[in-house]
C-alpha positions as a printed Julia matrix, in Angstrom:
147×3 Matrix{Float64}:
   7.37   10.61  -25.32
   7.3    10.54  -21.52
   9.36    7.42  -20.95
  12.05    5.44  -22.7
  12.14    1.74  -23.29
  15.27    0.11  -21.89
  17.3    -2.61  -23.59
  15.61   -5.28  -21.44
  12.17   -4.32  -22.8
  10.85   -2.84  -19.56
  10.2     0.83  -19.01
  12.55    2.95  -16.91
  11.21    4.79  -13.87
   9.59    8.03  -15.0
   8.07    9.24  -11.72
   9.88    9.36   -8.38
   8.28   10.13   -5.02
  11.46   10.92   -3.11
  12.39   10.12    0.46
  10.97   12.74    2.82
   8.06   13.45    0.49
   4.46   13.01    1.68
   1.91   12.75   -1.14
  -1.84   12.66   -0.47
  -4.2    11.87   -3.33
  -4.6     9.47   -6.25
  -1.73    8.85   -8.69
  -2.51    7.57  -12.19
   0.44    7.0   -14.52
   1.19    5.3   -17.83
   4.89    5.1   -16.93
   6.66    3.34  -14.07
   6.76    4.83  -10.56
   9.34    4.54   -7.78
   8.2     5.41   -4.26
  10.8     6.26   -1.61
   8.55    8.6     0.39
   5.0     8.19    1.7
   1.75    8.07   -0.28
  -1.75    8.16    1.13
  -4.14    7.5    -1.76
  -4.54    4.98   -4.56
  -1.76    4.26   -7.05
  -2.93    3.23  -10.54
   0.01    2.55  -12.85
   0.12    0.96  -16.31
   3.86    0.38  -15.8
   5.8    -1.05  -12.87
   5.71    0.24   -9.29
   8.79   -0.04   -7.08
   8.42    0.77   -3.39
  11.84    1.37   -1.85
  12.96    0.37    1.64
  11.82    3.69    3.12
   8.65    3.87    1.01
   5.25    3.65    2.71
   1.97    3.36    0.8
  -1.33    3.6     2.68
  -3.74    2.68   -0.1
  -4.36    0.25   -2.93
  -1.8    -0.31   -5.69
  -2.66   -1.39   -9.24
   0.27   -2.0   -11.6
   1.82   -4.28  -14.2
   4.52   -5.51  -11.77
   5.24   -4.46   -8.18
   8.55   -4.72   -6.32
   8.0    -4.13   -2.61
  10.98   -3.36   -0.37
   9.04   -0.92    1.85
   5.55   -1.13    3.38
   2.05   -1.24    1.89
  -1.11   -0.99    4.0
  -3.71   -1.86    1.36
  -4.41   -4.23   -1.49
  -2.09   -4.89   -4.44
  -3.37   -5.89   -7.87
  -0.66   -6.94  -10.35
  -1.23   -7.89  -13.95
   2.15   -9.64  -13.75
   4.46  -10.3   -10.8
   4.48   -9.14   -7.18
   7.9    -9.43   -5.53
   8.18   -8.83   -1.79
  11.84   -8.29   -0.88
  13.38   -9.21    2.51
  12.59   -5.73    3.86
   9.12   -5.6     2.27
   5.84   -5.72    4.17
   2.37   -6.12    2.67
  -0.58   -5.78    5.03
  -3.46   -6.47    2.66
  -4.67   -8.78   -0.07
  -3.12   -9.37   -3.47
  -4.08  -10.67   -6.88
  -1.21  -11.43   -9.25
  -0.05  -13.89  -11.89
   3.13  -14.57   -9.92
   4.05  -14.02   -6.26
   7.6   -14.08   -4.9
   8.39  -13.5    -1.22
  12.05  -13.31   -0.24
  13.11  -14.72    3.12
  12.28  -12.1     5.74
   9.5   -10.53    3.68
   6.12  -10.07    5.4
   2.73  -10.78    3.83
  -0.38  -10.64    5.99
  -3.49  -11.1     3.88
  -4.9   -13.35    1.21
  -3.56  -14.03   -2.25
  -5.28  -14.95   -5.49
  -3.3   -16.22   -8.44
  -4.78  -14.87  -11.66
  -3.52  -16.17  -15.0
  -5.76  -13.91  -17.07
  -8.39  -16.57  -17.85
 -12.09  -16.19  -17.22
 -13.11  -16.9   -13.61
 -15.76  -19.43  -14.65
 -13.16  -21.68  -16.33
 -10.42  -21.29  -13.73
 -12.3   -21.99  -10.5
 -14.44  -24.97   -9.5
 -17.99  -24.38   -8.35
 -17.61  -23.31   -4.71
 -21.22  -24.07   -3.85
 -20.73  -27.84   -3.93
 -17.65  -29.34   -2.22
 -15.68  -31.78   -4.33
 -16.21  -35.33   -3.15
 -13.29  -37.42   -1.92
 -11.09  -34.33   -1.66
  -8.64  -34.85    1.26
  -7.92  -31.1     1.33
 -11.57  -30.03    1.75
 -11.79  -28.19    5.08
 -15.04  -26.3     4.74
 -13.23  -23.04    5.48
 -14.66  -20.26    3.31
 -12.47  -17.36    4.38
 -14.33  -16.28    7.51
 -14.57  -12.52    7.83
 -11.57  -11.7     5.63
 -12.2    -9.13    2.91
 -11.92  -10.56   -0.57
 -10.67   -8.57   -3.55
C-alpha cells in the first residue's frame, strides 16, 4: 500500500515536491501531494493537494481537496473544498463544492460551485432571462475563459 489512512479519515501526504525543486511535466497520483517547490505541468490527484507558501504551480490542478498557501497560475478543479490561505494566490478559474478564502488570500478568476448534481437540474436556462429578477444584469462573462 502506497499511503496510510490517518485517524481523521484523510490520507497523509505521500508525495513531496520539496523547496528548491523544479518539476516539469504531468503528475498523476492516487495519493496526496504536497508542493513546496515549482511545478510546470498539470497535476491530477485523486487525493488532496497542498501547495505550501513557497510552492508555485504553473498549470491546472485537479484534486479531491486543495489547500493553497503558495501560488497557482492555472485552473483548479476540486471535487471537495478549495481553501486559499492568507498567503495563497490563485490566478485562474475554479470549480469546487466549497470555497474558502482567508483574509489576505488572492483569487483572480471565476468560480463555479458544483455540488455533484447534473448541470441541467442545477442551473436555470441561460438563454431566457428570468422575469422580474432584480439581479439580472445581462452580463454573460465577456471574454473570460470558462471551465
